PDB file of C-alpha atoms in Angstrom:
ATOM      1  CA  MET A  39     125.288 175.856   5.949  1.00 76.00           C
ATOM      2  CA  GLY A  40     122.963 177.282   8.552  1.00 84.00           C
ATOM      3  CA  THR A  41     122.744 181.018   9.140  1.00 94.00           C
ATOM      4  CA  THR A  42     124.382 182.128  12.384  1.00 97.00           C
ATOM      5  CA  TYR A  43     123.204 185.124  14.326  1.00 97.00           C
ATOM      6  CA  LEU A  44     124.280 186.765  17.553  1.00 97.00           C
ATOM      7  CA  HIS A  45     121.307 187.387  19.826  1.00 97.00           C
ATOM      8  CA  ALA A  46     120.294 188.724  23.226  1.00 97.00           C
ATOM      9  CA  VAL A  47     118.141 191.358  24.864  1.00 98.00           C
ATOM     10  CA  ALA A  48     120.126 194.499  25.699  1.00 98.00           C
ATOM     11  CA  SER A  49     119.791 197.786  27.545  1.00 98.00           C
ATOM     12  CA  LEU A  50     120.059 201.069  25.663  1.00 97.00           C
ATOM     13  CA  ASP A  51     123.707 201.283  26.694  1.00 97.00           C
ATOM     14  CA  GLY A  52     124.483 197.798  25.435  1.00 96.00           C
ATOM     15  CA  TYR A  53     124.411 195.516  28.480  1.00 98.00           C
ATOM     16  CA  ILE A  54     122.772 192.085  28.667  1.00 98.00           C
ATOM     17  CA  ALA A  55     122.882 191.977  32.485  1.00 97.00           C
ATOM     18  CA  ASP A  56     124.280 193.988  35.360  1.00 97.00           C
ATOM     19  CA  GLU A  57     127.577 193.193  37.071  1.00 95.00           C
ATOM     20  CA  ASN A  58     125.831 190.531  39.191  1.00 96.00           C
ATOM     21  CA  ASP A  59     124.240 188.812  36.171  1.00 96.00           C
ATOM     22  CA  ASP A  60     120.822 190.254  37.035  1.00 96.00           C
ATOM     23  CA  VAL A  61     118.828 191.060  33.881  1.00 96.00           C
ATOM     24  CA  GLY A  62     116.527 193.452  35.747  1.00 95.00           C
ATOM     25  CA  PRO A  63     113.673 194.572  33.458  1.00 97.00           C
ATOM     26  CA  LEU A  64     115.330 193.358  30.255  1.00 97.00           C
ATOM     27  CA  HIS A  65     113.138 190.262  29.924  1.00 96.00           C
ATOM     28  CA  ASP A  66     109.852 191.767  31.167  1.00 96.00           C
ATOM     29  CA  TRP A  67     108.507 192.026  27.616  1.00 96.00           C
ATOM     30  CA  TYR A  68     108.649 188.230  27.310  1.00 94.00           C
ATOM     31  CA  PHE A  69     105.831 188.034  29.877  1.00 92.00           C
ATOM     32  CA  ASN A  70     103.778 191.254  29.460  1.00 93.00           C
ATOM     33  CA  GLY A  71     101.498 190.266  26.586  1.00 93.00           C
ATOM     34  CA  ASP A  72      98.688 187.914  25.625  1.00 93.00           C
ATOM     35  CA  HIS A  73     100.332 185.913  22.865  1.00 92.00           C
ATOM     36  CA  PRO A  74     102.102 182.637  23.757  1.00 89.00           C
ATOM     37  CA  LEU A  75     105.354 181.829  21.994  1.00 86.00           C
ATOM     38  CA  VAL A  76     105.466 178.044  22.357  1.00 77.00           C
ATOM     39  CA  GLY A  77     103.061 175.269  23.216  1.00 67.00           C
ATOM     40  CA  GLU A  78     105.092 173.957  26.129  1.00 63.00           C
ATOM     41  CA  ASP A  79     107.358 176.555  27.720  1.00 58.00           C
ATOM     42  CA  HIS A  80     108.171 175.067  31.167  1.00 57.00           C
ATOM     43  CA  PRO A  81     107.249 178.138  33.257  1.00 59.00           C
ATOM     44  CA  ASP A  82     108.741 176.521  36.355  1.00 57.00           C
ATOM     45  CA  ILE A  83     112.140 176.787  34.651  1.00 56.00           C
ATOM     46  CA  HIS A  84     111.798 180.035  32.717  1.00 57.00           C
ATOM     47  CA  GLY A  85     110.012 182.025  35.430  1.00 59.00           C
ATOM     48  CA  SER A  86     106.567 182.443  33.831  1.00 64.00           C
ATOM     49  CA  PRO A  87     104.777 181.343  30.683  1.00 81.00           C
ATOM     50  CA  PHE A  88     106.106 183.262  27.690  1.00 88.00           C
ATOM     51  CA  ARG A  89     103.411 185.776  26.671  1.00 91.00           C
ATOM     52  CA  VAL A  90     104.405 188.684  24.438  1.00 95.00           C
ATOM     53  CA  SER A  91     102.635 191.506  22.631  1.00 96.00           C
ATOM     54  CA  ALA A  92     101.045 190.903  19.241  1.00 95.00           C
ATOM     55  CA  ALA A  93     103.788 192.957  17.589  1.00 95.00           C
ATOM     56  CA  SER A  94     106.602 190.845  19.044  1.00 97.00           C
ATOM     57  CA  ALA A  95     104.858 187.482  18.682  1.00 95.00           C
ATOM     58  CA  GLY A  96     105.333 186.976  14.941  1.00 94.00           C
ATOM     59  CA  TYR A  97     108.980 187.979  15.002  1.00 95.00           C
ATOM     60  CA  VAL A  98     109.986 185.851  17.990  1.00 94.00           C
ATOM     61  CA  ARG A  99     107.954 182.819  16.904  1.00 94.00           C
ATOM     62  CA  GLY A 100     109.595 182.943  13.494  1.00 94.00           C
ATOM     63  CA  MET A 101     113.070 183.244  14.969  1.00 95.00           C
ATOM     64  CA  TRP A 102     112.521 180.431  17.456  1.00 93.00           C
ATOM     65  CA  SER A 103     110.964 178.097  14.865  1.00 93.00           C
ATOM     66  CA  ARG A 104     113.926 178.517  12.485  1.00 95.00           C
ATOM     67  CA  GLN A 105     116.560 178.203  15.216  1.00 96.00           C
ATOM     68  CA  LYS A 106     117.692 174.587  15.378  1.00 97.00           C
ATOM     69  CA  VAL A 107     120.784 175.054  17.562  1.00 98.00           C
ATOM     70  CA  LEU A 108     121.694 177.469  20.340  1.00 98.00           C
ATOM     71  CA  VAL A 109     125.347 178.108  21.195  1.00 98.00           C
ATOM     72  CA  VAL A 110     126.091 179.439  24.692  1.00 98.00           C
ATOM     73  CA  GLY A 111     129.067 179.773  26.993  1.00 97.00           C
ATOM     74  CA  ARG A 112     129.645 177.802  30.168  1.00 97.00           C
ATOM     75  CA  HIS A 113     128.795 180.835  32.299  1.00 96.00           C
ATOM     76  CA  GLN A 114     125.253 181.010  30.924  1.00 95.00           C
ATOM     77  CA  PHE A 115     124.898 177.258  31.225  1.00 97.00           C
ATOM     78  CA  ASP A 116     125.907 177.418  34.884  1.00 96.00           C
ATOM     79  CA  LEU A 117     123.668 180.412  35.635  1.00 95.00           C
ATOM     80  CA  THR A 118     120.584 178.682  34.240  1.00 93.00           C
ATOM     81  CA  ASN A 119     121.665 175.098  34.931  1.00 95.00           C
ATOM     82  CA  GLY A 120     121.093 174.623  31.214  1.00 95.00           C
ATOM     83  CA  TRP A 121     117.387 175.406  31.709  1.00 93.00           C
ATOM     84  CA  GLU A 122     117.196 171.887  33.153  1.00 93.00           C
ATOM     85  CA  GLY A 123     117.556 170.513  29.636  1.00 94.00           C
ATOM     86  CA  HIS A 124     114.672 172.637  28.248  1.00 89.00           C
ATOM     87  CA  PRO A 125     116.002 175.718  26.406  1.00 90.00           C
ATOM     88  CA  PRO A 126     113.380 178.288  25.338  1.00 86.00           C
ATOM     89  CA  ALA A 127     114.053 177.365  21.703  1.00 88.00           C
ATOM     90  CA  SER A 128     116.228 174.986  19.649  1.00 91.00           C
ATOM     91  CA  GLU A 129     116.463 171.234  19.173  1.00 93.00           C
ATOM     92  CA  HIS A 130     120.094 171.217  20.338  1.00 97.00           C
ATOM     93  CA  VAL A 131     122.340 173.332  22.568  1.00 98.00           C
ATOM     94  CA  VAL A 132     126.106 173.569  22.175  1.00 98.00           C
ATOM     95  CA  VAL A 133     127.977 174.720  25.273  1.00 98.00           C
ATOM     96  CA  VAL A 134     131.436 176.211  24.754  1.00 98.00           C
ATOM     97  CA  SER A 135     133.446 175.135  27.765  1.00 97.00           C
ATOM     98  CA  HIS A 136     136.834 173.828  28.804  1.00 95.00           C
ATOM     99  CA  ARG A 137     135.018 171.654  31.324  1.00 95.00           C
ATOM    100  CA  PRO A 138     132.992 168.577  30.354  1.00 94.00           C
ATOM    101  CA  ARG A 139     129.286 168.052  30.778  1.00 95.00           C
ATOM    102  CA  PRO A 140     128.510 167.697  34.494  1.00 95.00           C
ATOM    103  CA  ALA A 141     128.371 164.062  35.548  1.00 95.00           C
ATOM    104  CA  GLY A 142     124.784 162.805  35.604  1.00 95.00           C
ATOM    105  CA  TRP A 143     123.301 166.085  34.324  1.00 96.00           C
ATOM    106  CA  HIS A 144     120.134 165.342  32.295  1.00 95.00           C
ATOM    107  CA  PRO A 145     121.658 162.586  30.129  1.00 94.00           C
ATOM    108  CA  GLU A 146     118.585 162.686  27.886  1.00 95.00           C
ATOM    109  CA  ALA A 147     119.022 166.376  26.976  1.00 96.00           C
ATOM    110  CA  PRO A 148     120.467 167.122  23.492  1.00 96.00           C
ATOM    111  CA  TYR A 149     123.335 169.230  24.845  1.00 97.00           C
ATOM    112  CA  HIS A 150     126.814 169.065  23.322  1.00 97.00           C
ATOM    113  CA  PHE A 151     130.029 170.426  24.847  1.00 98.00           C
ATOM    114  CA  ALA A 152     132.825 171.965  22.753  1.00 98.00           C
ATOM    115  CA  GLY A 153     136.245 173.141  23.864  1.00 97.00           C
ATOM    116  CA  SER A 154     136.444 176.306  21.726  1.00 97.00           C
ATOM    117  CA  VAL A 155     134.219 178.786  19.910  1.00 97.00           C
ATOM    118  CA  GLU A 156     135.374 177.469  16.525  1.00 97.00           C
ATOM    119  CA  GLU A 157     134.611 173.892  17.543  1.00 98.00           C
ATOM    120  CA  GLY A 158     131.249 174.935  18.971  1.00 98.00           C
ATOM    121  CA  ILE A 159     130.111 176.706  15.796  1.00 98.00           C
ATOM    122  CA  ALA A 160     131.331 173.816  13.641  1.00 97.00           C
ATOM    123  CA  ARG A 161     129.368 171.341  15.759  1.00 98.00           C
ATOM    124  CA  ALA A 162     126.314 173.601  15.587  1.00 98.00           C
ATOM    125  CA  GLN A 163     126.557 173.676  11.790  1.00 97.00           C
ATOM    126  CA  GLU A 164     126.582 169.874  11.715  1.00 97.00           C
ATOM    127  CA  LEU A 165     123.503 169.707  13.916  1.00 97.00           C
ATOM    128  CA  ALA A 166     121.534 172.542  12.293  1.00 96.00           C
ATOM    129  CA  GLY A 167     121.547 171.402   8.695  1.00 93.00           C
ATOM    130  CA  ASP A 168     119.732 174.166   6.837  1.00 91.00           C
ATOM    131  CA  GLY A 169     118.286 175.570  10.073  1.00 95.00           C
ATOM    132  CA  GLU A 170     119.489 178.672  11.858  1.00 97.00           C
ATOM    133  CA  ILE A 171     121.965 178.902  14.710  1.00 98.00           C
ATOM    134  CA  GLY A 172     121.510 181.352  17.549  1.00 98.00           C
ATOM    135  CA  VAL A 173     124.678 182.378  19.377  1.00 98.00           C
ATOM    136  CA  GLY A 174     124.260 183.890  22.813  1.00 97.00           C
ATOM    137  CA  ALA A 175     125.679 187.394  23.147  1.00 97.00           C
ATOM    138  CA  GLY A 176     128.467 188.100  25.615  1.00 96.00           C
ATOM    139  CA  ASP A 177     132.025 186.768  25.593  1.00 95.00           C
ATOM    140  CA  VAL A 178     131.369 183.682  23.440  1.00 96.00           C
ATOM    141  CA  GLY A 179     129.249 185.644  20.981  1.00 96.00           C
ATOM    142  CA  GLY A 180     131.830 188.424  20.774  1.00 94.00           C
ATOM    143  CA  GLN A 181     134.551 185.892  20.026  1.00 94.00           C
ATOM    144  CA  ALA A 182     132.426 184.281  17.307  1.00 95.00           C
ATOM    145  CA  LEU A 183     131.820 187.703  15.751  1.00 94.00           C
ATOM    146  CA  ALA A 184     135.524 188.579  15.827  1.00 91.00           C
ATOM    147  CA  LEU A 185     136.322 185.237  14.175  1.00 92.00           C
ATOM    148  CA  GLY A 186     133.955 185.964  11.287  1.00 93.00           C
ATOM    149  CA  LEU A 187     131.523 183.202  12.279  1.00 96.00           C
ATOM    150  CA  ILE A 188     128.398 185.384  12.586  1.00 96.00           C
ATOM    151  CA  ASP A 189     126.117 186.339   9.680  1.00 96.00           C
ATOM    152  CA  HIS A 190     124.009 188.944  11.426  1.00 96.00           C
ATOM    153  CA  VAL A 191     123.336 190.515  14.793  1.00 97.00           C
ATOM    154  CA  ALA A 192     119.870 190.503  16.392  1.00 97.00           C
ATOM    155  CA  ILE A 193     119.287 192.804  19.369  1.00 97.00           C
ATOM    156  CA  ASP A 194     116.072 193.264  21.324  1.00 98.00           C
ATOM    157  CA  VAL A 195     116.598 196.730  22.817  1.00 98.00           C
ATOM    158  CA  VAL A 196     114.777 197.617  26.046  1.00 98.00           C
ATOM    159  CA  PRO A 197     114.486 201.280  27.167  1.00 97.00           C
ATOM    160  CA  VAL A 198     116.580 200.996  30.317  1.00 98.00           C
ATOM    161  CA  VAL A 199     120.092 202.256  31.079  1.00 97.00           C
ATOM    162  CA  PHE A 200     122.305 200.060  33.292  1.00 97.00           C
ATOM    163  CA  GLY A 201     125.426 202.207  33.397  1.00 97.00           C
ATOM    164  CA  ARG A 202     127.648 199.147  33.817  1.00 96.00           C
ATOM    165  CA  GLY A 203     127.360 195.407  33.504  1.00 97.00           C
ATOM    166  CA  LYS A 204     127.954 192.563  31.055  1.00 97.00           C
ATOM    167  CA  PRO A 205     128.364 193.995  27.528  1.00 96.00           C
ATOM    168  CA  TYR A 206     126.421 192.550  24.619  1.00 97.00           C
ATOM    169  CA  PHE A 207     129.582 191.960  22.593  1.00 95.00           C
ATOM    170  CA  GLY A 208     131.722 190.826  25.509  1.00 93.00           C
ATOM    171  CA  ALA A 209     135.377 191.832  25.326  1.00 84.00           C
ATOM    172  CA  LEU A 210     135.461 192.249  21.541  1.00 74.00           C
ATOM    173  CA  ALA A 211     139.130 191.929  20.711  1.00 61.00           C
ATOM    174  CA  ASP A 212     139.245 193.839  17.422  1.00 66.00           C
ATOM    175  CA  GLY A 213     136.861 196.653  18.354  1.00 68.00           C
ATOM    176  CA  ASN A 214     135.467 199.225  15.902  1.00 76.00           C
ATOM    177  CA  LEU A 215     133.682 196.570  13.868  1.00 84.00           C
ATOM    178  CA  MET A 216     131.337 198.310  11.449  1.00 87.00           C
ATOM    179  CA  LEU A 217     128.067 196.447  10.888  1.00 92.00           C
ATOM    180  CA  GLY A 218     125.619 196.952   8.035  1.00 92.00           C
ATOM    181  CA  ASP A 219     122.613 199.259   8.139  1.00 94.00           C
ATOM    182  CA  PRO A 220     120.173 198.287  10.906  1.00 92.00           C
ATOM    183  CA  ASP A 221     116.809 196.836  10.011  1.00 95.00           C
ATOM    184  CA  VAL A 222     114.126 197.887  12.480  1.00 95.00           C
ATOM    185  CA  VAL A 223     112.071 194.701  12.391  1.00 95.00           C
ATOM    186  CA  ILE A 224     109.242 195.871  14.621  1.00 94.00           C
ATOM    187  CA  GLN A 225     108.507 197.726  17.840  1.00 95.00           C
ATOM    188  CA  GLY A 226     106.918 195.607  20.540  1.00 95.00           C
ATOM    189  CA  ASP A 227     105.603 196.512  23.980  1.00 96.00           C
ATOM    190  CA  GLY A 228     108.683 197.784  25.824  1.00 96.00           C
ATOM    191  CA  VAL A 229     111.152 196.444  23.259  1.00 98.00           C
ATOM    192  CA  LEU A 230     112.554 197.303  19.825  1.00 98.00           C
ATOM    193  CA  HIS A 231     113.655 194.399  17.624  1.00 98.00           C
ATOM    194  CA  LEU A 232     116.714 195.168  15.460  1.00 97.00           C
ATOM    195  CA  ARG A 233     118.770 193.147  12.990  1.00 97.00           C
ATOM    196  CA  LEU A 234     122.132 194.199  11.545  1.00 97.00           C
ATOM    197  CA  PRO A 235     124.083 192.321   8.861  1.00 96.00           C
ATOM    198  CA  VAL A 236     127.754 191.599   9.472  1.00 94.00           C
ATOM    199  CA  ARG A 237     130.111 192.937   6.847  1.00 82.00           C
ATOM    200  CA  ARG A 238     132.578 190.234   5.881  1.00 67.00           C
ATOM    201  CA  ARG A 239     136.206 191.270   5.958  1.00 56.00           C
ATOM    202  CA  GLY A 240     138.153 190.984   2.738  1.00 49.00           C
TER     203      GLY A 240
END
């Protein structure tokens, strides 16, 4: 089975966007360097060509190359319009939603819609094979973590404080979930890359 990890960029106080879904400076580091992440990154969709610092490049390239499936919620899909069928990484995207795929939306895009988090992760496992599965942080990611469907947490921490907004773990039902010791992968330009293993409950 493919490894599943929860991932997003977060502020120091744990938010992935403000209350209006504005990421502010959280994603600036994706565009402040000289090292491209992918050969074809559709800058018209993603805002600018991805160019990161040398320190971040190896880590992000490795993560993106291993990630075969991305699981997101319907809110993120709607906000980005599914990146017009061109996600930053992954061969497939699974959208957790009670609503079906929009009629006529990019029929060629390898996007799959699932009615629950459990169904979405199961579908992602089928599609990923031995590859990795990235799960977008927020409500869907928090639910997957609470259900025991996440192997580790990856956070790219940016030195900004939002004060309020959309929390990285969404509305985590169980709360007080103790993760394993953090691994400081590397410090990039304006970002710190962390990974934390998830302790399985007995």
